[in-house]
mmCIF file of N, CA and C in Angstrom:
data_model
loop_
_atom_site.group_PDB
_atom_site.id
_atom_site.type_symbol
_atom_site.label_atom_id
_atom_site.label_comp_id
_atom_site.label_asym_id
_atom_site.label_seq_id
_atom_site.Cartn_x
_atom_site.Cartn_y
_atom_site.Cartn_z
ATOM 1 N N MET I 1 -13.327 -13.443 -0.593
ATOM 2 C CA MET I 1 -11.933 -13.087 -0.788
ATOM 3 C C MET I 1 -11.156 -13.448 0.465
ATOM 4 N N VAL I 2 -9.985 -13.973 0.257
ATOM 5 C CA VAL I 2 -9.149 -14.353 1.389
ATOM 6 C C VAL I 2 -7.797 -13.680 1.245
ATOM 7 N N ILE I 3 -7.414 -12.930 2.256
ATOM 8 C CA ILE I 3 -6.048 -12.417 2.365
ATOM 9 C C ILE I 3 -5.468 -13.124 3.575
ATOM 10 N N VAL I 4 -4.522 -14.003 3.317
ATOM 11 C CA VAL I 4 -3.972 -14.815 4.405
ATOM 12 C C VAL I 4 -2.936 -14.035 5.189
ATOM 13 N N SER I 5 -2.735 -14.433 6.414
ATOM 14 C CA SER I 5 -1.693 -13.817 7.228
ATOM 15 C C SER I 5 -0.379 -14.550 6.971
ATOM 16 N N PHE I 6 0.709 -13.902 7.320
ATOM 17 C CA PHE I 6 2.001 -14.543 7.152
ATOM 18 C C PHE I 6 2.106 -15.802 7.986
ATOM 19 N N SER I 7 1.370 -15.862 9.086
ATOM 20 C CA SER I 7 1.452 -17.051 9.936
ATOM 21 C C SER I 7 0.962 -18.293 9.206
ATOM 22 N N SER I 8 0.195 -18.113 8.125
ATOM 23 C CA SER I 8 -0.218 -19.260 7.323
ATOM 24 C C SER I 8 0.982 -19.912 6.648
ATOM 25 N N PHE I 9 2.031 -19.151 6.434
ATOM 26 C CA PHE I 9 3.228 -19.651 5.765
ATOM 27 C C PHE I 9 4.331 -20.012 6.744
ATOM 28 N N ASP I 10 4.354 -19.310 7.873
ATOM 29 C CA ASP I 10 5.406 -19.508 8.868
ATOM 30 C C ASP I 10 4.787 -19.304 10.251
ATOM 31 N N SER I 11 4.627 -20.378 10.982
ATOM 32 C CA SER I 11 3.935 -20.309 12.273
ATOM 33 C C SER I 11 4.673 -19.475 13.314
ATOM 34 N N THR I 12 5.945 -19.143 13.079
ATOM 35 C CA THR I 12 6.687 -18.322 14.043
ATOM 36 C C THR I 12 6.461 -16.832 13.793
ATOM 37 N N PHE I 13 5.831 -16.489 12.676
ATOM 38 C CA PHE I 13 5.584 -15.090 12.330
ATOM 39 C C PHE I 13 4.239 -14.682 12.918
ATOM 40 N N THR I 14 4.239 -13.698 13.825
ATOM 41 C CA THR I 14 3.015 -13.356 14.549
ATOM 42 C C THR I 14 2.439 -11.989 14.186
ATOM 43 N N TYR I 15 3.084 -11.263 13.280
ATOM 44 C CA TYR I 15 2.589 -9.937 12.935
ATOM 45 C C TYR I 15 1.471 -10.027 11.902
ATOM 46 N N PRO I 16 0.409 -9.246 12.092
ATOM 47 C CA PRO I 16 -0.678 -9.265 11.101
ATOM 48 C C PRO I 16 -0.266 -8.500 9.840
ATOM 49 N N LEU I 17 -0.933 -8.775 8.758
ATOM 50 C CA LEU I 17 -0.686 -8.056 7.520
ATOM 51 C C LEU I 17 -1.070 -6.596 7.732
ATOM 52 N N ALA I 18 -0.174 -5.662 7.447
ATOM 53 C CA ALA I 18 -0.396 -4.240 7.715
ATOM 54 C C ALA I 18 -1.185 -3.563 6.601
ATOM 55 N N PHE I 19 -0.985 -3.978 5.364
ATOM 56 C CA PHE I 19 -1.676 -3.380 4.232
ATOM 57 C C PHE I 19 -1.506 -4.282 3.017
ATOM 58 N N PHE I 20 -2.261 -3.961 1.961
ATOM 59 C CA PHE I 20 -2.057 -4.609 0.678
ATOM 60 C C PHE I 20 -1.959 -3.505 -0.367
ATOM 61 N N SER I 21 -1.321 -3.777 -1.479
ATOM 62 C CA SER I 21 -1.206 -2.771 -2.522
ATOM 63 C C SER I 21 -1.092 -3.423 -3.889
ATOM 64 N N TYR I 22 -1.707 -2.785 -4.856
ATOM 65 C CA TYR I 22 -1.591 -3.172 -6.260
ATOM 66 C C TYR I 22 -0.694 -2.145 -6.949
ATOM 67 N N ILE I 23 0.268 -2.623 -7.703
ATOM 68 C CA ILE I 23 1.143 -1.761 -8.487
ATOM 69 C C ILE I 23 0.943 -2.161 -9.947
ATOM 70 N N ALA I 24 0.586 -1.185 -10.787
ATOM 71 C CA ALA I 24 0.324 -1.488 -12.204
ATOM 72 C C ALA I 24 0.549 -0.242 -13.043
ATOM 73 N N GLY I 25 0.502 -0.425 -14.339
ATOM 74 C CA GLY I 25 0.677 0.692 -15.256
ATOM 75 C C GLY I 25 -0.459 1.696 -15.193
ATOM 76 N N GLY I 26 -1.621 1.252 -14.779
ATOM 77 C CA GLY I 26 -2.781 2.132 -14.663
ATOM 78 C C GLY I 26 -3.964 1.355 -14.101
ATOM 79 N N PHE I 27 -5.019 2.071 -13.772
ATOM 80 C CA PHE I 27 -6.192 1.451 -13.150
ATOM 81 C C PHE I 27 -7.461 2.013 -13.762
ATOM 82 N N GLY I 28 -8.533 1.262 -13.654
ATOM 83 C CA GLY I 28 -9.832 1.718 -14.113
ATOM 84 C C GLY I 28 -10.419 2.742 -13.156
ATOM 85 N N THR I 29 -11.518 3.331 -13.559
ATOM 86 C CA THR I 29 -12.131 4.393 -12.771
ATOM 87 C C THR I 29 -12.743 3.901 -11.466
ATOM 88 N N ASN I 30 -12.940 2.607 -11.333
ATOM 89 C CA ASN I 30 -13.571 2.087 -10.110
ATOM 90 C C ASN I 30 -12.579 1.476 -9.124
ATOM 91 N N ILE I 31 -11.297 1.745 -9.279
ATOM 92 C CA ILE I 31 -10.292 1.117 -8.414
ATOM 93 C C ILE I 31 -10.520 1.454 -6.944
ATOM 94 N N ASN I 32 -10.893 2.686 -6.635
ATOM 95 C CA ASN I 32 -11.088 3.043 -5.232
ATOM 96 C C ASN I 32 -12.247 2.267 -4.611
ATOM 97 N N LYS I 33 -13.303 2.031 -5.364
ATOM 98 C CA LYS I 33 -14.422 1.225 -4.865
ATOM 99 C C LYS I 33 -13.985 -0.227 -4.651
ATOM 100 N N GLN I 34 -13.162 -0.726 -5.541
ATOM 101 C CA GLN I 34 -12.661 -2.092 -5.397
ATOM 102 C C GLN I 34 -11.772 -2.215 -4.161
ATOM 103 N N LEU I 35 -10.919 -1.236 -3.939
ATOM 104 C CA LEU I 35 -10.060 -1.253 -2.751
ATOM 105 C C LEU I 35 -10.901 -1.201 -1.483
ATOM 106 N N GLN I 36 -11.935 -0.357 -1.479
ATOM 107 C CA GLN I 36 -12.809 -0.243 -0.310
ATOM 108 C C GLN I 36 -13.543 -1.550 -0.045
ATOM 109 N N ALA I 37 -13.954 -2.233 -1.095
ATOM 110 C CA ALA I 37 -14.639 -3.524 -0.930
ATOM 111 C C ALA I 37 -13.714 -4.549 -0.277
ATOM 112 N N ILE I 38 -12.450 -4.569 -0.684
ATOM 113 C CA ILE I 38 -11.488 -5.500 -0.084
ATOM 114 C C ILE I 38 -11.272 -5.143 1.380
ATOM 115 N N THR I 39 -11.129 -3.857 1.667
ATOM 116 C CA THR I 39 -10.942 -3.414 3.052
ATOM 117 C C THR I 39 -12.151 -3.781 3.900
ATOM 118 N N ASN I 40 -13.348 -3.575 3.376
ATOM 119 C CA ASN I 40 -14.574 -3.914 4.113
ATOM 120 C C ASN I 40 -14.641 -5.408 4.428
ATOM 121 N N GLU I 41 -14.189 -6.217 3.488
ATOM 122 C CA GLU I 41 -14.266 -7.674 3.670
ATOM 123 C C GLU I 41 -13.170 -8.218 4.576
ATOM 124 N N THR I 42 -11.989 -7.612 4.512
ATOM 125 C CA THR I 42 -10.842 -8.173 5.237
ATOM 126 C C THR I 42 -10.435 -7.387 6.476
ATOM 127 N N GLY I 43 -10.818 -6.110 6.533
ATOM 128 C CA GLY I 43 -10.378 -5.257 7.629
ATOM 129 C C GLY I 43 -8.950 -4.750 7.450
ATOM 130 N N ILE I 44 -8.364 -4.991 6.284
ATOM 131 C CA ILE I 44 -6.999 -4.567 6.001
ATOM 132 C C ILE I 44 -7.048 -3.431 4.988
ATOM 133 N N LYS I 45 -6.435 -2.304 5.321
ATOM 134 C CA LYS I 45 -6.414 -1.170 4.407
ATOM 135 C C LYS I 45 -5.432 -1.419 3.283
ATOM 136 N N GLY I 46 -5.754 -0.890 2.115
ATOM 137 C CA GLY I 46 -4.888 -1.098 0.973
ATOM 138 C C GLY I 46 -4.795 0.112 0.090
ATOM 139 N N SER I 47 -4.150 -0.104 -1.048
ATOM 140 C CA SER I 47 -3.942 0.988 -1.988
ATOM 141 C C SER I 47 -3.642 0.421 -3.364
ATOM 142 N N ALA I 48 -3.576 1.345 -4.310
ATOM 143 C CA ALA I 48 -3.133 1.024 -5.661
ATOM 144 C C ALA I 48 -2.225 2.168 -6.089
ATOM 145 N N MET I 49 -1.150 1.840 -6.782
ATOM 146 C CA MET I 49 -0.204 2.869 -7.202
ATOM 147 C C MET I 49 0.254 2.560 -8.619
ATOM 148 N N ASN I 50 0.257 3.587 -9.474
ATOM 149 C CA ASN I 50 0.773 3.336 -10.811
ATOM 150 C C ASN I 50 2.304 3.282 -10.762
ATOM 151 N N VAL I 51 2.867 2.685 -11.777
ATOM 152 C CA VAL I 51 4.308 2.444 -11.799
ATOM 153 C C VAL I 51 5.092 3.758 -11.744
ATOM 154 N N SER I 52 4.609 4.787 -12.424
ATOM 155 C CA SER I 52 5.312 6.076 -12.417
ATOM 156 C C SER I 52 5.432 6.631 -11.006
ATOM 157 N N ASN I 53 4.356 6.534 -10.226
ATOM 158 C CA ASN I 53 4.404 7.019 -8.849
ATOM 159 C C ASN I 53 5.300 6.137 -7.980
ATOM 160 N N MET I 54 5.335 4.843 -8.263
ATOM 161 C CA MET I 54 6.215 3.954 -7.509
ATOM 162 C C MET I 54 7.673 4.331 -7.750
ATOM 163 N N ILE I 55 8.018 4.625 -8.991
ATOM 164 C CA ILE I 55 9.388 5.047 -9.305
ATOM 165 C C ILE I 55 9.701 6.359 -8.595
ATOM 166 N N GLU I 56 8.754 7.284 -8.583
ATOM 167 C CA GLU I 56 8.949 8.562 -7.901
ATOM 168 C C GLU I 56 9.137 8.361 -6.401
ATOM 169 N N LEU I 57 8.365 7.470 -5.803
ATOM 170 C CA LEU I 57 8.506 7.166 -4.382
ATOM 171 C C LEU I 57 9.909 6.631 -4.079
ATOM 172 N N ILE I 58 10.386 5.752 -4.927
ATOM 173 C CA ILE I 58 11.725 5.187 -4.742
ATOM 174 C C ILE I 58 12.788 6.270 -4.852
ATOM 175 N N LYS I 59 12.635 7.155 -5.817
ATOM 176 C CA LYS I 59 13.602 8.242 -5.987
ATOM 177 C C LYS I 59 13.628 9.158 -4.766
ATOM 178 N N ARG I 60 12.475 9.381 -4.154
ATOM 179 C CA ARG I 60 12.376 10.296 -3.015
ATOM 180 C C ARG I 60 12.735 9.650 -1.681
ATOM 181 N N TYR I 61 12.845 8.350 -1.639
ATOM 182 C CA TYR I 61 12.989 7.621 -0.377
ATOM 183 C C TYR I 61 14.102 8.192 0.510
ATOM 184 N N ASP I 62 15.284 8.315 -0.022
ATOM 185 C CA ASP I 62 16.416 8.795 0.787
ATOM 186 C C ASP I 62 16.335 10.285 1.082
ATOM 187 N N THR I 63 16.018 11.073 0.078
ATOM 188 C CA THR I 63 16.024 12.529 0.262
ATOM 189 C C THR I 63 14.897 13.014 1.172
ATOM 190 N N CYS I 64 13.802 12.287 1.223
ATOM 191 C CA CYS I 64 12.664 12.693 2.066
ATOM 192 C C CYS I 64 12.689 12.033 3.442
ATOM 193 N N ASN I 65 13.702 11.211 3.689
ATOM 194 C CA ASN I 65 13.840 10.522 4.978
ATOM 195 C C ASN I 65 12.592 9.730 5.366
ATOM 196 N N TYR I 66 12.028 9.020 4.400
ATOM 197 C CA TYR I 66 10.891 8.160 4.712
ATOM 198 C C TYR I 66 11.327 7.082 5.691
ATOM 199 N N ASN I 67 10.442 6.736 6.601
ATOM 200 C CA ASN I 67 10.713 5.639 7.518
ATOM 201 C C ASN I 67 9.577 4.618 7.398
ATOM 202 N N HIS I 68 9.638 3.590 8.192
ATOM 203 C CA HIS I 68 8.637 2.528 8.131
ATOM 204 C C HIS I 68 7.227 3.084 8.316
ATOM 205 N N SER I 69 7.075 3.960 9.262
ATOM 206 C CA SER I 69 5.767 4.533 9.555
ATOM 207 C C SER I 69 5.209 5.330 8.374
ATOM 208 N N THR I 70 6.055 6.107 7.727
ATOM 209 C CA THR I 70 5.632 6.902 6.574
ATOM 210 C C THR I 70 5.217 6.006 5.413
ATOM 211 N N ILE I 71 6.016 4.997 5.145
ATOM 212 C CA ILE I 71 5.698 4.062 4.061
ATOM 213 C C ILE I 71 4.387 3.342 4.351
ATOM 214 N N ARG I 72 4.203 2.909 5.580
ATOM 215 C CA ARG I 72 2.959 2.233 5.950
ATOM 216 C C ARG I 72 1.766 3.172 5.779
ATOM 217 N N GLU I 73 1.934 4.421 6.151
ATOM 218 C CA GLU I 73 0.857 5.406 5.997
ATOM 219 C C GLU I 73 0.499 5.599 4.524
ATOM 220 N N ILE I 74 1.508 5.708 3.677
ATOM 221 C CA ILE I 74 1.272 5.892 2.245
ATOM 222 C C ILE I 74 0.526 4.699 1.666
ATOM 223 N N PHE I 75 0.982 3.492 1.966
ATOM 224 C CA PHE I 75 0.393 2.294 1.369
ATOM 225 C C PHE I 75 -0.929 1.873 2.022
ATOM 226 N N SER I 76 -1.310 2.517 3.107
ATOM 227 C CA SER I 76 -2.581 2.196 3.791
ATOM 228 C C SER I 76 -3.632 3.272 3.577
ATOM 229 N N VAL I 77 -3.474 4.070 2.551
ATOM 230 C CA VAL I 77 -4.331 5.238 2.344
ATOM 231 C C VAL I 77 -5.785 4.866 1.999
ATOM 232 N N GLY I 78 -6.024 3.657 1.536
ATOM 233 C CA GLY I 78 -7.383 3.210 1.259
ATOM 234 C C GLY I 78 -7.930 3.624 -0.094
ATOM 235 N N ARG I 79 -7.053 4.048 -0.987
ATOM 236 C CA ARG I 79 -7.455 4.486 -2.329
ATOM 237 C C ARG I 79 -6.218 4.471 -3.220
ATOM 238 N N GLN I 80 -6.396 4.921 -4.456
ATOM 239 C CA GLN I 80 -5.242 5.016 -5.337
ATOM 240 C C GLN I 80 -4.285 6.072 -4.799
ATOM 241 N N ILE I 81 -3.018 5.736 -4.735
ATOM 242 C CA ILE I 81 -1.989 6.657 -4.257
ATOM 243 C C ILE I 81 -1.657 7.636 -5.375
ATOM 244 N N LEU I 82 -1.676 8.907 -5.027
ATOM 245 C CA LEU I 82 -1.390 9.971 -5.981
ATOM 246 C C LEU I 82 -0.029 10.598 -5.682
ATOM 247 N N HIS I 83 0.527 11.268 -6.673
ATOM 248 C CA HIS I 83 1.804 11.956 -6.487
ATOM 249 C C HIS I 83 1.720 12.936 -5.315
ATOM 250 N N SER I 84 0.568 13.541 -5.137
ATOM 251 C CA SER I 84 0.376 14.516 -4.046
ATOM 252 C C SER I 84 0.398 13.865 -2.661
ATOM 253 N N ASP I 85 0.338 12.544 -2.589
ATOM 254 C CA ASP I 85 0.414 11.849 -1.303
ATOM 255 C C ASP I 85 1.843 11.786 -0.765
ATOM 256 N N PHE I 86 2.821 12.046 -1.609
ATOM 257 C CA PHE I 86 4.213 12.011 -1.164
ATOM 258 C C PHE I 86 4.532 13.316 -0.465
ATOM 259 N N LYS I 87 5.118 13.205 0.697
ATOM 260 C CA LYS I 87 5.434 14.402 1.479
ATOM 261 C C LYS I 87 6.853 14.832 1.299
#
């Protein structure tokens, strides 16, 4: 598996990929194992989030004062993101 860095597309971009995430209507029971396998292979933490939770995250964005650090923490959780992960 290859997760390329942004520098592969733009040589002036020097920041490494911070996380990866899958957004879908739902996931199988082994999604967390699949995410862990990708993290083990690439060293990049990731997540999966269902669409309902993504909509909820967007709704809460302003009222919860999420910042870059909070969003990065949520999307780097290393497993499926749950509603309870929103602070």
